[in-house]
Short mmCIF file of C-alpha atoms in Angstrom, two decimals:
data_model
loop_
_atom_site.label_atom_id
_atom_site.label_comp_id
_atom_site.label_asym_id
_atom_site.label_seq_id
_atom_site.Cartn_x
_atom_site.Cartn_y
_atom_site.Cartn_z
CA MET A 67 79.30 162.69 39.91
CA SER A 68 78.52 166.28 40.78
CA SER A 69 80.52 169.28 41.06
CA GLY A 70 80.35 169.38 45.21
CA ASP A 71 81.02 165.19 45.02
CA VAL A 72 83.72 165.66 43.10
CA ILE A 73 85.11 169.15 45.18
CA ALA A 74 84.69 166.96 48.57
CA ILE A 75 86.50 163.62 47.17
CA ARG A 76 89.29 166.57 46.45
CA GLN A 77 89.03 167.75 49.78
CA ARG A 78 89.36 164.65 51.67
CA SER A 79 91.91 163.69 49.71
CA ARG A 80 94.11 166.53 50.63
CA ALA A 81 93.36 166.16 54.07
CA ALA A 82 94.36 162.51 54.15
CA ALA A 83 97.71 163.03 52.49
CA LEU A 84 98.52 165.67 54.43
CA GLU A 85 98.21 163.62 57.26
CA TYR A 86 100.24 160.55 56.09
CA ILE A 87 102.63 163.62 54.88
CA ARG A 88 102.80 164.60 58.60
CA ARG A 89 102.18 161.25 60.59
CA THR A 90 105.15 159.64 58.38
CA GLY A 91 107.87 163.00 59.01
CA GLY A 92 108.39 162.37 54.79
CA CYS A 93 107.24 159.77 51.71
CA SER A 94 107.14 159.64 48.74
CA ARG A 95 104.50 160.20 46.07
CA ALA A 96 104.57 156.07 45.24
CA ASP A 97 103.85 155.88 48.98
CA LEU A 98 101.03 158.08 48.84
CA MET A 99 99.96 156.45 45.80
CA GLY A 100 100.07 153.11 48.21
CA GLU A 101 97.65 154.69 50.85
CA LEU A 102 95.35 156.86 48.96
CA GLY A 103 94.71 154.65 46.45
CA LEU A 104 94.90 157.26 43.68
CA SER A 105 96.97 157.12 39.90
CA ARG A 106 100.11 158.80 39.49
CA GLY A 107 98.46 161.81 37.97
CA GLY A 108 96.29 162.00 40.26
CA VAL A 109 99.01 162.35 43.23
CA ALA A 110 100.81 164.14 40.98
CA HIS A 111 98.30 167.18 40.76
CA LEU A 112 97.72 166.58 44.85
CA VAL A 113 101.03 167.22 45.10
CA THR A 114 101.77 170.26 43.22
CA ALA A 115 97.83 171.58 45.33
CA LEU A 116 100.11 171.17 48.15
CA VAL A 117 103.34 172.77 47.34
CA GLU A 118 101.46 175.25 45.96
CA ALA A 119 99.76 175.78 48.99
CA GLY A 120 102.52 176.35 50.90
CA GLU A 121 101.67 173.08 53.21
CA VAL A 122 104.22 170.47 52.27
CA GLU A 123 107.88 171.08 50.55
CA VAL A 124 109.44 168.54 48.12
CA ARG A 125 113.02 168.03 48.10
CA LEU A 126 115.03 165.85 45.53
CA ASP A 127 118.16 163.42 47.31
CA ARG A 128 121.33 164.43 44.67
CA THR A 129 123.30 162.69 46.80
CA GLY A 130 123.26 159.57 44.00
CA ARG A 131 124.25 161.42 41.49
CA GLY A 132 125.95 159.98 38.44
CA LYS A 133 123.31 156.81 39.17
CA ARG A 134 121.42 156.77 36.02
CA GLY A 135 117.46 158.36 36.46
CA ARG A 136 115.57 160.99 38.06
CA PRO A 137 117.27 161.88 41.27
CA SER A 138 114.82 160.58 44.35
CA ALA A 139 111.65 162.96 45.40
CA THR A 140 110.46 162.80 49.86
CA ILE A 141 107.92 165.42 49.88
CA TYR A 142 107.70 166.89 54.19
CA PHE A 143 104.71 168.59 56.23
CA LYS A 144 105.69 172.49 55.61
CA SER A 145 105.52 172.85 59.50
CA PRO A 146 103.17 176.56 60.43
CA ALA A 147 105.45 178.16 62.30
CA SER A 148 103.89 177.19 65.94
CA LEU A 149 105.58 174.75 68.40
CA VAL A 150 104.37 171.79 70.06
CA ALA A 151 106.32 170.38 74.27
CA GLY A 152 106.89 166.70 74.84
CA LEU A 153 107.69 165.99 78.77
CA ASP A 154 108.94 162.83 79.61
CA PHE A 155 108.10 162.79 83.59
CA GLY A 156 111.06 159.04 84.52
CA HIS A 157 111.66 157.50 88.09
CA SER A 158 114.63 159.44 88.19
CA HIS A 159 114.45 162.26 85.21
CA VAL A 160 112.64 164.62 83.99
CA ALA A 161 112.87 165.53 80.28
CA VAL A 162 111.21 168.25 77.80
CA ALA A 163 111.70 169.01 74.24
CA LEU A 164 110.21 171.92 71.59
CA ALA A 165 109.42 170.97 68.70
CA ASP A 166 107.43 172.35 65.15
CA LEU A 167 104.75 170.59 64.39
CA ALA A 168 106.23 168.41 61.50
CA GLY A 169 107.77 166.74 64.92
CA ASP A 170 111.32 166.98 63.92
CA ILE A 171 112.76 168.41 67.52
CA VAL A 172 114.27 172.03 68.25
CA ALA A 173 115.64 171.63 71.58
CA GLU A 174 115.24 169.11 74.42
CA ILE A 175 117.19 169.38 77.82
CA GLU A 176 116.35 166.33 80.69
CA THR A 177 117.45 166.67 84.65
CA PRO A 178 117.95 164.47 86.90
CA LEU A 179 115.71 163.86 90.20
CA ASP A 180 116.27 164.23 93.68
CA PRO A 181 114.39 160.36 95.41
CA GLU A 182 113.06 162.73 97.92
CA MET A 183 111.45 165.08 95.82
CA ASN A 184 107.10 165.49 95.80
CA VAL A 185 105.58 165.29 93.09
CA HIS A 186 105.10 169.35 92.78
CA GLY A 187 109.04 170.33 92.82
CA VAL A 188 109.25 167.53 90.44
CA VAL A 189 106.89 169.10 88.03
CA GLY A 190 108.41 172.98 88.79
CA LEU A 191 111.61 170.92 87.48
CA ALA A 192 109.36 170.66 84.19
CA VAL A 193 108.55 174.16 84.15
CA ALA A 194 111.72 175.40 84.69
CA GLY A 195 113.25 173.21 81.66
CA TYR A 196 110.44 174.31 79.58
CA GLN A 197 111.19 178.19 80.34
CA GLU A 198 114.74 178.11 80.04
CA LEU A 199 113.94 176.32 76.17
CA VAL A 200 111.38 178.42 75.76
CA ALA A 201 113.16 181.48 76.09
CA GLU A 202 116.89 180.70 74.03
CA HIS A 203 114.96 179.29 71.57
CA SER A 204 111.02 179.27 70.57
CA GLY A 205 111.23 183.30 68.88
CA ASP A 206 108.19 184.72 68.44
CA ARG A 207 106.76 180.60 67.79
CA PRO A 208 103.43 179.80 70.08
CA VAL A 209 103.81 176.77 71.90
CA VAL A 210 100.25 175.22 70.80
CA SER A 211 99.94 171.69 72.49
CA ILE A 212 101.66 169.82 75.51
CA ALA A 213 101.61 165.71 75.97
CA ALA A 214 103.27 164.28 78.96
CA GLY A 215 104.05 160.61 79.88
CA VAL A 216 104.30 160.01 83.42
CA PRO A 217 105.55 156.21 85.06
CA VAL A 218 102.08 155.26 86.75
CA PRO A 219 99.22 153.71 84.74
CA LEU A 220 95.85 155.80 84.76
CA ASP A 221 92.72 155.06 85.15
CA ARG A 222 91.37 156.90 81.17
CA ALA A 223 87.89 157.52 83.06
CA THR A 224 89.35 159.42 86.27
CA GLY A 225 92.43 160.19 85.44
CA THR A 226 94.38 159.05 88.44
CA MET A 227 95.99 155.37 89.39
CA ARG A 228 93.07 153.33 90.12
CA ALA A 229 94.12 151.98 93.72
CA PRO A 230 97.70 153.91 94.85
CA ILE A 231 99.42 151.15 95.80
CA ARG A 232 102.70 151.69 94.36
CA LYS A 233 104.89 154.05 96.13
CA SER A 234 105.07 156.92 93.69
CA LEU A 235 104.64 160.59 94.24
CA TRP A 236 102.18 159.84 91.76
CA ALA A 237 99.94 157.65 93.75
CA LEU A 238 97.40 160.13 95.06
CA GLU A 239 97.85 163.25 92.53
CA PRO A 240 96.19 163.62 89.17
CA PRO A 241 98.96 163.74 86.57
CA ALA A 242 97.21 165.85 83.81
CA ALA A 243 95.29 168.51 86.11
CA THR A 244 98.99 168.32 88.13
CA ILE A 245 100.88 169.47 85.20
CA SER A 246 98.05 171.47 83.16
CA ASN A 247 98.31 174.07 86.88
CA ALA A 248 101.96 173.89 86.48
CA PHE A 249 102.18 175.22 83.39
CA GLY A 250 99.12 177.28 83.76
CA VAL A 251 97.75 175.58 80.12
CA PRO A 252 96.35 171.88 79.56
CA VAL A 253 98.31 168.99 79.30
CA THR A 254 97.66 165.11 78.47
CA ALA A 255 99.19 163.55 80.68
CA THR A 256 99.72 159.27 79.64
CA HIS A 257 101.48 156.58 80.94
CA ASP A 258 104.80 156.70 79.92
CA VAL A 259 105.10 152.92 78.66
CA SER A 260 102.63 153.60 75.61
CA VAL A 261 104.17 156.93 74.68
CA GLY A 262 107.01 155.18 74.54
CA ALA A 263 105.90 152.39 72.13
CA PHE A 264 103.85 155.32 70.01
CA GLY A 265 107.08 156.67 69.75
CA GLU A 266 108.61 153.52 68.79
CA LEU A 267 105.56 153.51 67.05
CA ARG A 268 106.34 157.13 64.42
CA ARG A 269 109.90 157.27 64.70
CA GLY A 270 111.65 154.37 65.97
CA ALA A 271 111.59 150.45 65.71
CA ALA A 272 107.76 149.94 65.37
CA THR A 273 108.10 152.15 61.91
CA ASN A 274 107.56 149.43 59.93
CA ARG A 275 106.32 146.75 62.53
CA PRO A 276 102.67 147.19 63.38
CA ASP A 277 102.53 144.59 65.34
CA SER A 278 104.89 144.67 67.83
CA LEU A 279 105.40 144.69 71.58
CA TYR A 280 107.66 147.89 73.60
CA VAL A 281 109.01 146.44 76.41
CA LYS A 282 110.52 149.28 78.48
CA VAL A 283 113.05 148.14 80.94
CA SER A 284 114.40 150.88 83.59
CA SER A 285 113.58 150.69 87.52
CA GLY A 286 110.65 148.95 86.88
CA ILE A 287 108.97 147.43 83.67
CA GLY A 288 106.43 148.04 81.56
CA ALA A 289 105.05 147.07 78.27
CA GLY A 290 103.39 149.07 75.51
CA LEU A 291 101.02 146.88 73.05
CA ILE A 292 100.96 148.01 69.53
CA LEU A 293 98.33 146.29 67.88
CA ALA A 294 97.67 146.96 63.57
CA GLY A 295 99.90 150.16 64.23
CA ASN A 296 97.76 151.58 67.07
CA VAL A 297 98.86 151.81 70.47
CA TYR A 298 96.44 149.95 73.04
CA GLU A 299 96.07 150.88 76.08
CA GLY A 300 92.97 148.77 77.21
CA SER A 301 89.42 148.81 78.33
CA ALA A 302 90.61 151.29 81.23
CA GLY A 303 93.87 152.05 79.85
CA PHE A 304 96.54 149.62 82.38
CA ALA A 305 97.16 147.32 79.45
CA GLY A 306 100.54 145.44 79.62
CA GLU A 307 101.10 146.31 83.19
CA ILE A 308 103.34 143.04 82.91
CA GLY A 309 106.54 144.21 85.58
CA HIS A 310 104.01 143.30 88.36
CA VAL A 311 103.23 139.67 86.83
CA GLN A 312 103.94 136.92 89.78
CA ILE A 313 107.06 134.88 88.76
CA ALA A 314 106.68 131.31 90.95
CA GLY A 315 109.33 130.90 93.63
CA SER A 316 109.51 134.20 94.46
CA SER A 317 109.48 136.13 97.71
CA GLU A 318 111.11 139.54 96.72
CA GLN A 319 109.81 142.43 97.94
CA CYS A 320 107.94 144.61 94.81
CA ARG A 321 107.15 148.27 95.27
CA CYS A 322 103.43 147.92 94.92
CA GLY A 323 103.62 145.88 97.65
CA ARG A 324 103.30 142.13 96.53
CA ARG A 325 106.07 140.08 97.00
CA GLY A 326 107.74 137.64 93.47
CA CYS A 327 106.22 140.41 90.91
CA LEU A 328 108.43 140.52 87.64
CA GLU A 329 109.56 144.53 88.51
CA SER A 330 111.44 143.11 91.96
CA LEU A 331 113.21 140.49 89.46
CA ALA A 332 114.16 141.81 86.68
CA SER A 333 114.08 146.23 86.37
CA LEU A 334 117.43 147.95 86.17
CA ASP A 335 116.91 148.76 90.27
CA ALA A 336 116.67 144.96 91.31
CA VAL A 337 120.21 144.19 89.24
CA ARG A 338 121.74 147.04 90.57
CA ARG A 339 120.76 145.88 94.73
CA GLN A 340 121.70 142.48 93.27
CA LEU A 341 125.65 143.34 91.67
CA GLN A 342 125.92 145.79 94.81
CA PHE A 343 125.23 142.26 97.03
CA SER A 344 127.38 140.67 94.76
CA HIS A 345 130.65 142.36 94.67
CA ARG A 346 129.97 143.81 98.25
CA SER A 347 129.81 147.96 96.73
CA THR A 348 127.14 150.37 97.04
CA SER A 349 128.43 151.78 93.45
CA ASP A 350 125.61 153.08 91.30
CA PHE A 351 126.60 149.83 88.13
CA THR A 352 124.51 151.18 85.76
CA ALA A 353 127.28 151.41 83.57
CA VAL A 354 128.40 148.12 83.78
CA ILE A 355 124.97 147.08 83.55
CA SER A 356 124.73 148.28 79.78
CA GLY A 357 127.87 147.50 78.93
CA ASP A 358 129.77 144.39 77.25
CA GLU A 359 132.58 143.82 78.47
CA ILE A 360 131.28 143.19 82.26
CA ASP A 361 132.87 140.09 84.41
CA PRO A 362 131.27 136.78 85.07
CA THR A 363 129.14 137.44 88.03
CA ALA A 364 127.75 140.56 86.56
CA ARG A 365 126.86 138.96 83.39
CA ARG A 366 125.02 136.26 85.11
CA ILE A 367 123.06 138.50 86.65
CA VAL A 368 122.21 140.38 83.89
CA THR A 369 121.41 137.95 82.16
CA ASP A 370 119.47 135.42 84.40
CA ALA A 371 117.17 138.40 84.97
CA GLY A 372 116.68 138.97 80.91
CA TRP A 373 115.96 134.99 81.29
CA THR A 374 113.23 136.13 83.68
CA LEU A 375 111.77 138.43 81.82
CA GLY A 376 111.79 136.55 78.46
CA ARG A 377 109.50 133.68 80.44
CA VAL A 378 106.84 136.35 80.50
CA LEU A 379 107.22 137.35 77.44
CA ALA A 380 107.02 134.32 75.73
CA ASP A 381 103.49 133.63 77.36
CA LEU A 382 102.17 137.34 75.77
CA SER A 383 104.21 136.64 72.64
CA THR A 384 102.03 132.92 72.15
CA THR A 385 99.23 134.88 72.83
CA LEU A 386 99.42 137.96 70.60
CA ASP A 387 101.71 136.71 67.84
CA PRO A 388 104.12 139.99 67.90
CA GLY A 389 105.70 140.76 65.13
CA ALA A 390 108.46 142.14 67.22
CA ILE A 391 109.39 142.84 70.81
CA ILE A 392 111.69 146.10 71.17
CA LEU A 393 113.58 147.22 74.33
CA GLY A 394 114.24 150.46 76.10
CA GLY A 395 114.12 152.35 79.21
CA GLN A 396 117.90 152.83 80.32
CA PHE A 397 118.54 148.97 80.96
CA GLY A 398 116.44 147.61 78.16
CA ALA A 399 117.61 149.75 74.98
CA THR A 400 121.52 149.81 76.12
CA SER A 401 122.30 145.84 77.73
CA SER A 402 123.28 143.62 74.86
CA VAL A 403 123.06 140.83 77.03
CA LEU A 404 119.93 141.40 78.42
CA ARG A 405 118.75 141.41 74.69
CA ALA A 406 120.57 138.05 74.42
CA ALA A 407 118.85 136.28 77.13
CA VAL A 408 115.41 137.88 76.10
CA GLU A 409 115.52 136.27 73.09
CA GLU A 410 116.81 132.64 73.58
CA ALA A 411 113.89 132.64 77.00
CA ILE A 412 111.28 133.80 74.10
CA ARG A 413 113.03 131.09 71.04
CA ARG A 414 112.97 128.27 74.18
CA TYR A 415 109.84 128.89 76.04
CA ALA A 416 107.03 130.90 73.37
CA GLU A 417 105.20 128.79 70.55
CA PRO A 418 107.77 127.47 68.22
CA SER A 419 105.53 128.59 65.20
CA ILE A 420 105.52 131.84 67.08
CA ALA A 421 109.29 132.13 68.57
CA ASN A 422 110.82 131.63 65.19
CA THR A 423 109.37 134.67 63.84
CA ILE A 424 109.85 137.06 66.27
CA GLU A 425 112.74 139.83 65.69
CA VAL A 426 114.08 141.60 69.32
CA VAL A 427 116.12 144.14 69.21
CA VAL A 428 116.46 147.41 70.53
CA ALA A 429 114.27 150.69 70.07
CA GLY A 430 114.86 152.29 67.79
CA LEU A 431 115.31 156.06 70.16
CA GLY A 432 117.08 154.61 72.33
CA THR A 433 116.52 155.88 75.43
CA ARG A 434 114.25 159.10 74.02
CA SER A 435 111.19 156.66 73.24
CA GLU A 436 108.95 158.79 76.12
CA LEU A 437 110.52 162.03 75.31
CA VAL A 438 109.66 161.62 71.30
CA GLY A 439 106.58 159.51 72.00
CA ALA A 440 105.13 162.67 73.96
CA VAL A 441 106.33 165.63 71.44
CA MET A 442 104.79 162.79 68.52
CA GLN A 443 101.24 162.72 70.61
CA ALA A 444 101.32 166.59 71.26
CA VAL A 445 102.02 167.18 67.48
CA ASP A 446 98.55 165.58 67.02
CA ASN A 447 96.82 167.28 69.63
CA ALA A 448 97.37 170.01 67.94
CA ALA A 449 97.11 168.69 64.19
CA SER A 450 93.52 167.84 65.54
CA ARG A 451 91.91 171.49 66.73
CA ARG A 452 93.41 172.80 63.26
#
């Protein structure tokens, strides 16, 4: 092997190590040995070189002082003096976060949306929040990448909704272009469910679950498919649109224009409507839905929604054999009653050998999966340009 070949191998190992350390948010030398297939000595030499170059830092865990042996050491990516921004456009809010190039969030802000606001007003709120964060927290650090999650599936070829059938303010707008024009820089836009799945994969409940379904249950319902450690969006970008699976025997009107969709029966908005009717009240009921101590009528309505959702997820699980169902969103990440009902339905209806291996867990990032996922996409976009 020539000296040039040796240098090339070392460069590839260095780049792979740096990417792995950044992507995982910190790892041990043993982790690097397993990931790169290097010997202990090879990893030690590599880490030393990265530390000397100022690209990583090693921190010792001294909390176990008094225990036998050396303190454990974790290797962290040393973020350059730049920032990224993540944007989360929900049905009822817009959130903005600034983070360093290691993906650690510096500051964030969330603003509720007026349901009558148009798309340019919504994007304007995101710009205002972004400018406020930059003014207060960026210092001299430039923002080098921005990524956004939007609450509609996007056609990969055109960047728009394939068919504007939903009652959505994004229906006739190309989100990436609209947001980019408002910010004055290129912004990557992706369906928020895929962004949420990516957040859970990088920093949440899917970190050690490379084959999972992230299910966002909020004003709408959608699934982010995590297959073999990657988020799968389908051939055109529409994978996981389970909110519009038809439920036999149902005639509830859905915002997509059809009747009997899962979303019209089991979403947060659908459950709130049922509670307002059953309780003869115009209250919001979000706190009731999310709590454990709920009255029998509310518990039955939430449980029915969970069983309806779980029945659909059981069929999907039988097809894909995921290791976990991760419930996120304003409803899915907060309601233990919903989670229990989903789990029971999957146990009942999925193929038994699959049903018995599936974990049903709440999102590790709570209701922030989409915001963190947008940040991590911005980090990856920045890294790809370096």
